[in-house]
PDB file of C-alpha atoms in Angstrom:
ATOM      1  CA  UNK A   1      35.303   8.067  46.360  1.00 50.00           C
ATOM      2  CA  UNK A   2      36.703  11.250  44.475  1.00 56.00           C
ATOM      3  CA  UNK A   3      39.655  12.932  46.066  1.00 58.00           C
ATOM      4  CA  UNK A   4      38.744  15.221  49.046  1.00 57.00           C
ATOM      5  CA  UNK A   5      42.145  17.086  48.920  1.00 56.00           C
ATOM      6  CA  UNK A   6      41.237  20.492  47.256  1.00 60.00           C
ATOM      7  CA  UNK A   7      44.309  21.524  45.234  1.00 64.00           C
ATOM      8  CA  UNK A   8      42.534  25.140  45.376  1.00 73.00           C
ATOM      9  CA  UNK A   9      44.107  25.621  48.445  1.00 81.00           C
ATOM     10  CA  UNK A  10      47.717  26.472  49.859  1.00 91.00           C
ATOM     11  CA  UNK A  11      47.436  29.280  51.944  1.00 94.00           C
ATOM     12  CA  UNK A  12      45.233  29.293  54.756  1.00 96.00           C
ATOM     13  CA  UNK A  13      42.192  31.819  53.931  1.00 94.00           C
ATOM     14  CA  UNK A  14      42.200  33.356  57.781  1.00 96.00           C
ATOM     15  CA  UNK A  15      45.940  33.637  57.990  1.00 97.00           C
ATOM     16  CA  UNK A  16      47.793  33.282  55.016  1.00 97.00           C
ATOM     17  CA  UNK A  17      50.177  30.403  56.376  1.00 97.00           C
ATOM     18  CA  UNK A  18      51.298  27.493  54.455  1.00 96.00           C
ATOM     19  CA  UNK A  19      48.523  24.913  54.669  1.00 95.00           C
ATOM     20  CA  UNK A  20      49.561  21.266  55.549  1.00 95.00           C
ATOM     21  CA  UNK A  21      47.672  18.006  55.000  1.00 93.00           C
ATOM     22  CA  UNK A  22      46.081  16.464  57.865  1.00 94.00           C
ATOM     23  CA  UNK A  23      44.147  13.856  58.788  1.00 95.00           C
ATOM     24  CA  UNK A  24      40.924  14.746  59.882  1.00 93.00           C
ATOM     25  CA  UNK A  25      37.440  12.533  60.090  1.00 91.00           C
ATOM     26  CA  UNK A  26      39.446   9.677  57.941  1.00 93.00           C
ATOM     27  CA  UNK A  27      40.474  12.043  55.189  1.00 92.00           C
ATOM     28  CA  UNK A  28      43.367  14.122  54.139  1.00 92.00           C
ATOM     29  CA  UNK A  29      42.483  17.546  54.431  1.00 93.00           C
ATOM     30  CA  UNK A  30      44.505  21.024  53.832  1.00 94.00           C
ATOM     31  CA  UNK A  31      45.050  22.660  57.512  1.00 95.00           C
ATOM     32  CA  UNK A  32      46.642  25.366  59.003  1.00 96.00           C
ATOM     33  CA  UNK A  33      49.159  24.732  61.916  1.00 96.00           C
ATOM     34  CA  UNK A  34      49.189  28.228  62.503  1.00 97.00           C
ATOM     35  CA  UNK A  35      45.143  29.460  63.193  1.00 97.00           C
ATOM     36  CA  UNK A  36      43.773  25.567  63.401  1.00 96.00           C
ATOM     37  CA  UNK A  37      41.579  26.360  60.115  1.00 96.00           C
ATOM     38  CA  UNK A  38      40.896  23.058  58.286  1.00 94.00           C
ATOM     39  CA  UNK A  39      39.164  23.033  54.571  1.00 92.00           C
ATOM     40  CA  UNK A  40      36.305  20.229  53.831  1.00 90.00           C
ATOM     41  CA  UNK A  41      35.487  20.280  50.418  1.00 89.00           C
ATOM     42  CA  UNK A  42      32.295  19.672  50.646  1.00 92.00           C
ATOM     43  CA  UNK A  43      29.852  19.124  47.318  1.00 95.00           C
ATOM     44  CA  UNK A  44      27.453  21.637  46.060  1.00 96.00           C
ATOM     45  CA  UNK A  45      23.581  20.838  45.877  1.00 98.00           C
ATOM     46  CA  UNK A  46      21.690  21.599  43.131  1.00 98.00           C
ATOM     47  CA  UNK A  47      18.123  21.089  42.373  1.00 98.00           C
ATOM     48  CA  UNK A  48      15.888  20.135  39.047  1.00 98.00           C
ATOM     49  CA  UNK A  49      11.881  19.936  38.805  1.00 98.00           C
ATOM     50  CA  UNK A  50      10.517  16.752  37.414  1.00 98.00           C
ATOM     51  CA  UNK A  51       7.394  18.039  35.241  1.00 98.00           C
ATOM     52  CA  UNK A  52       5.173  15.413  33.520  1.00 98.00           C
ATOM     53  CA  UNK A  53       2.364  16.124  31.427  1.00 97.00           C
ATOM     54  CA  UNK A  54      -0.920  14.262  31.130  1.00 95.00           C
ATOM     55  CA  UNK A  55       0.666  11.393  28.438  1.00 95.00           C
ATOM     56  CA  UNK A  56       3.439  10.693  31.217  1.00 96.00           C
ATOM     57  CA  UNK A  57       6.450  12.774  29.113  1.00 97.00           C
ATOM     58  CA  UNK A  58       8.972  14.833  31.194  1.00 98.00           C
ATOM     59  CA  UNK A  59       9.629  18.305  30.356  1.00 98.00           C
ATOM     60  CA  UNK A  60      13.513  18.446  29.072  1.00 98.00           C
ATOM     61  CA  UNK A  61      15.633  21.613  28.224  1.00 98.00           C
ATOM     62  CA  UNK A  62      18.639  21.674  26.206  1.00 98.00           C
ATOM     63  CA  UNK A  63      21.384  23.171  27.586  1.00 98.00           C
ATOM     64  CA  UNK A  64      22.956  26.621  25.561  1.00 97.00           C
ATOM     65  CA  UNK A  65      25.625  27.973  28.538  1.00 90.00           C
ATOM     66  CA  UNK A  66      28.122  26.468  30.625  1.00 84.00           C
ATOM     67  CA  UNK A  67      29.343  22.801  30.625  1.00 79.00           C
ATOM     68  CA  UNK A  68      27.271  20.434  28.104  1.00 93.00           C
ATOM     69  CA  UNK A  69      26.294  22.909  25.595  1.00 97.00           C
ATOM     70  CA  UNK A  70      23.702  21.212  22.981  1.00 98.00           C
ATOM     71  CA  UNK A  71      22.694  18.390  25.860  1.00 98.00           C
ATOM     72  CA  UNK A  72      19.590  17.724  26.795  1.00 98.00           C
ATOM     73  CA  UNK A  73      18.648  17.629  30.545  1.00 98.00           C
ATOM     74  CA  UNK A  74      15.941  17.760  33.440  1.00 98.00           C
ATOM     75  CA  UNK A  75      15.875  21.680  33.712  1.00 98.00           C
ATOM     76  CA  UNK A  76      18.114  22.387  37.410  1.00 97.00           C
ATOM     77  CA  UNK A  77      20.534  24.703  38.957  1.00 96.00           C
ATOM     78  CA  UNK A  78      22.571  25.625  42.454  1.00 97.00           C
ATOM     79  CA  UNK A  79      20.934  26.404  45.172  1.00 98.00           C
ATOM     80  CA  UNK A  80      22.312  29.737  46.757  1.00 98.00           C
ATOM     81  CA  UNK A  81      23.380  30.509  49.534  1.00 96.00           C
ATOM     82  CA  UNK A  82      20.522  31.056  51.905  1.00 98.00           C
ATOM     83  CA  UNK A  83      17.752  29.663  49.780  1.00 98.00           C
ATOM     84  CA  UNK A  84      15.300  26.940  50.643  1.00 98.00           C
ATOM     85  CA  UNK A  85      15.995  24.000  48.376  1.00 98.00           C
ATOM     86  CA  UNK A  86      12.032  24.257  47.465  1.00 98.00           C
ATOM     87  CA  UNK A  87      12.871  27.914  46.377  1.00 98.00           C
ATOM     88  CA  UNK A  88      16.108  27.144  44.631  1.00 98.00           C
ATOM     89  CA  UNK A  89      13.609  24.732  42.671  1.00 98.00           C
ATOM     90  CA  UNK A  90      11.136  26.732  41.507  1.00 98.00           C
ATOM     91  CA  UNK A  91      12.980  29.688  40.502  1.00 98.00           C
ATOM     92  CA  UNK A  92      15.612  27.612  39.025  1.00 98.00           C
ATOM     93  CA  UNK A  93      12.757  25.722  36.762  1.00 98.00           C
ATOM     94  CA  UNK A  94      11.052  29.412  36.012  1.00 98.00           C
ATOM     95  CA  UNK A  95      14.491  31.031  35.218  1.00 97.00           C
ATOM     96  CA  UNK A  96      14.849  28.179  32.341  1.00 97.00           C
ATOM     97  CA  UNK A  97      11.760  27.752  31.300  1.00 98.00           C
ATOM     98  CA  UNK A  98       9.033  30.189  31.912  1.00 98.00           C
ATOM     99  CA  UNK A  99       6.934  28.655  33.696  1.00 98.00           C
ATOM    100  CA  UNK A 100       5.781  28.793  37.462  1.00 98.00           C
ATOM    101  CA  UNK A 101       5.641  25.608  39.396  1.00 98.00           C
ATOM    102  CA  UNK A 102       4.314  24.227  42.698  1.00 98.00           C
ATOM    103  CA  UNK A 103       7.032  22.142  44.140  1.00 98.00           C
ATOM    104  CA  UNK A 104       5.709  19.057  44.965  1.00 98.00           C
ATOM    105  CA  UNK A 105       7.452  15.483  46.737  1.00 98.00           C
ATOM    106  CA  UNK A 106      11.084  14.844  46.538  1.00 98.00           C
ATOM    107  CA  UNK A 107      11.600  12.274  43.506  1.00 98.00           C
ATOM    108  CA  UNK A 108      14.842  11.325  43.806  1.00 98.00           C
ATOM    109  CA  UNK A 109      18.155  11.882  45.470  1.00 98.00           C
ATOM    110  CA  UNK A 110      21.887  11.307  43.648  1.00 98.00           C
ATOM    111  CA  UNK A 111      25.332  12.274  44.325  1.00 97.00           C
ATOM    112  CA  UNK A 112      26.623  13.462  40.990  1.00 95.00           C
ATOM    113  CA  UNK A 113      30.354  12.371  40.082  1.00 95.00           C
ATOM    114  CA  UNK A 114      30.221  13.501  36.458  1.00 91.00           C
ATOM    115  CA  UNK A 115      32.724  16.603  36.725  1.00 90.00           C
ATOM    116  CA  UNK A 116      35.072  15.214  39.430  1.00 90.00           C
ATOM    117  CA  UNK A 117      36.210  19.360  39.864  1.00 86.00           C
ATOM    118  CA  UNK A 118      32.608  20.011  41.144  1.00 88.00           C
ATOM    119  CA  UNK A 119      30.840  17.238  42.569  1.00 94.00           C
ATOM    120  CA  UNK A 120      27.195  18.139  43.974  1.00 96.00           C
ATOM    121  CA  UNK A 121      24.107  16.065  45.779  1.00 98.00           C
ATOM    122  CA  UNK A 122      21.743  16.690  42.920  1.00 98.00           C
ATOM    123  CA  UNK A 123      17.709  16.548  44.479  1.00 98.00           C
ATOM    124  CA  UNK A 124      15.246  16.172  41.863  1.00 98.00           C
ATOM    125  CA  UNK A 125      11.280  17.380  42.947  1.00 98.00           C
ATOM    126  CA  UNK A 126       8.178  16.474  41.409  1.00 98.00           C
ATOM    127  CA  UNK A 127       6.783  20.126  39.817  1.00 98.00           C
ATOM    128  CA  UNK A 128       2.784  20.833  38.758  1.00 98.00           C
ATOM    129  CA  UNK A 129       2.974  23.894  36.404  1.00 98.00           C
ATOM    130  CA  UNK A 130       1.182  26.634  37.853  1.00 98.00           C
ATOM    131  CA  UNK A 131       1.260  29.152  35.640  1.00 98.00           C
ATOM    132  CA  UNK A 132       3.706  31.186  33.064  1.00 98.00           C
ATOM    133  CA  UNK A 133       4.604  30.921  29.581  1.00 97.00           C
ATOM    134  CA  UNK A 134       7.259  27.982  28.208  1.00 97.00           C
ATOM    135  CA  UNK A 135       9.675  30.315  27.177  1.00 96.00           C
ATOM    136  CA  UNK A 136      13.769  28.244  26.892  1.00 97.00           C
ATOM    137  CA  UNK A 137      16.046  31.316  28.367  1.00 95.00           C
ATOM    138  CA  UNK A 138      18.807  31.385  30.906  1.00 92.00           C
ATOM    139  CA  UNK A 139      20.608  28.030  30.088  1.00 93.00           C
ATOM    140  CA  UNK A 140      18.288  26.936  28.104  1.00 97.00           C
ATOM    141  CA  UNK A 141      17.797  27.151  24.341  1.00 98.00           C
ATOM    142  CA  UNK A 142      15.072  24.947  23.903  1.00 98.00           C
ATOM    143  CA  UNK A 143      12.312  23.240  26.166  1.00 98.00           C
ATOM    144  CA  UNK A 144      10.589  20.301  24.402  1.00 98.00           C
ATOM    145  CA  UNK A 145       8.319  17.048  25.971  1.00 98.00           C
ATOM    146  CA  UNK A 146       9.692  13.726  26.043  1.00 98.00           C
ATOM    147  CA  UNK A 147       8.792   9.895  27.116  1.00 98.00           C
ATOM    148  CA  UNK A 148      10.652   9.370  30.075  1.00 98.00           C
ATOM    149  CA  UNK A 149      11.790   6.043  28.086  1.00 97.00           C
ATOM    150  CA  UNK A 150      12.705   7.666  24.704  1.00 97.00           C
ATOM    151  CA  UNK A 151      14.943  10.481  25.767  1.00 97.00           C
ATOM    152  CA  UNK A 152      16.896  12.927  23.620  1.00 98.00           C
ATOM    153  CA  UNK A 153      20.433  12.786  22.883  1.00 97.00           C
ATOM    154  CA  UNK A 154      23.226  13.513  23.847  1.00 97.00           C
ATOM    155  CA  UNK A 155      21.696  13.710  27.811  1.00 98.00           C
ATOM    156  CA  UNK A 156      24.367  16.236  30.051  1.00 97.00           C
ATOM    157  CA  UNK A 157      23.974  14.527  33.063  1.00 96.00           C
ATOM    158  CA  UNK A 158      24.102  10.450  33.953  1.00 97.00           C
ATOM    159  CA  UNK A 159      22.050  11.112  36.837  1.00 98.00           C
ATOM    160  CA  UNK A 160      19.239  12.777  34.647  1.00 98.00           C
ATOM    161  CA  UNK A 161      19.382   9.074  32.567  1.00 98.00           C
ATOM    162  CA  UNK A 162      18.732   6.975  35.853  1.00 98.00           C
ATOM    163  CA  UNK A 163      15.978   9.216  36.857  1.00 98.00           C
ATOM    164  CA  UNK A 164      14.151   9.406  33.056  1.00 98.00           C
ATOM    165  CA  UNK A 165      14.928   5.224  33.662  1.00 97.00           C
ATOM    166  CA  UNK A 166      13.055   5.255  37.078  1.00 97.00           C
ATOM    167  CA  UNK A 167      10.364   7.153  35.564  1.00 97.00           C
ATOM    168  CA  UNK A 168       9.665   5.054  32.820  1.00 96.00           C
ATOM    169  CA  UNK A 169       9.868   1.489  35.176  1.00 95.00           C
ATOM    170  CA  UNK A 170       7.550   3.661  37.233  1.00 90.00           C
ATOM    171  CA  UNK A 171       5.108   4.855  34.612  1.00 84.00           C
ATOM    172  CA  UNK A 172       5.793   8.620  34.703  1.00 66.00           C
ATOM    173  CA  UNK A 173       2.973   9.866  37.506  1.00 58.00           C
ATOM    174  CA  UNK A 174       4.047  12.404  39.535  1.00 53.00           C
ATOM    175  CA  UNK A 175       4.761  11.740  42.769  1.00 50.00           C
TER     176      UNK A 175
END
């Protein structure tokens, strides 16, 4: 298990003290003696559509901003702060690519350890385009069809590889 010690943190954010490290719920964690705040790191949950078409290939996008520039991946994002996963899903997926979806079952859920300084519960939803144009934009440069089983490469994520690999054992139907 990654480190749950944030080194963000050494003043208290309600007080301004010194924080200490205590022991809380089996895990070192920065706390303030003074106000009795206590800081769980906690991961960040992000969300990516699955979108098949009607040969069984997975809509992929390859990444143009942030980490993994030039990688290919399941189009996804953060959910905000306030937003229904379902909503973080579909306007994540139309942000990316253009298109509209209906949000359909959960297919999968992973804890992503890839970038050990921002470690999120990734959920990954079945998608049935609704309506909109493929257009790559946001962090996207380009939005191409694949077989679940003959990916692109370089892939960003690991995660994204096990679920294109459960897809394929699966036969790529939407769930």
């Amino acid at each position: 298990m990654p480190d749950s010690v944030s080194p963000d943190y050494r003043y208290c954010p309600r007080c301004g003290a010194a924080l200490d490290t205590k022991v809380r719920g089996g895990l070192p964690r920065p706390s303030c003696a003074s106000c009795g705040f206590v800081h769980f790191r906690n991961p960040a949950v992000g969300v990516a559509v699955v979108v098949l078409d009607e040969q069984g290939r997975v809509l992929l996008g390859r990444r143009s901003a942030g980490g993994n520039v030039g990688e290919w991946c399941i189009p996804c994002g953060y959910v905000e702060w306030g937003e229904d996963i379902r909503d973080a899903a579909r306007r994540e997926f139309e942000e990316e690519t253009g298109l509209v979806v209906r949000i359909g079952e959960v297919c999968t859920v992973h804890s992503n350890f890839h970038n050990p300084a921002s470690l999120t519960v990734g959920i990954w939803f079945y998608g049935t385009v609704t309506g909109g144009q493929t257009v790559a934009s946001d962090d996207l440069d380009q939005v191409e069809w694949f077989a679940p089983e003959e990916p692109p490469e370089p892939l960003a994520f690991p995660t994204d590889r096990m679920v294109l690999a459960d897809l394929a054992r699966r036969g790529a139907t939407a769930g």
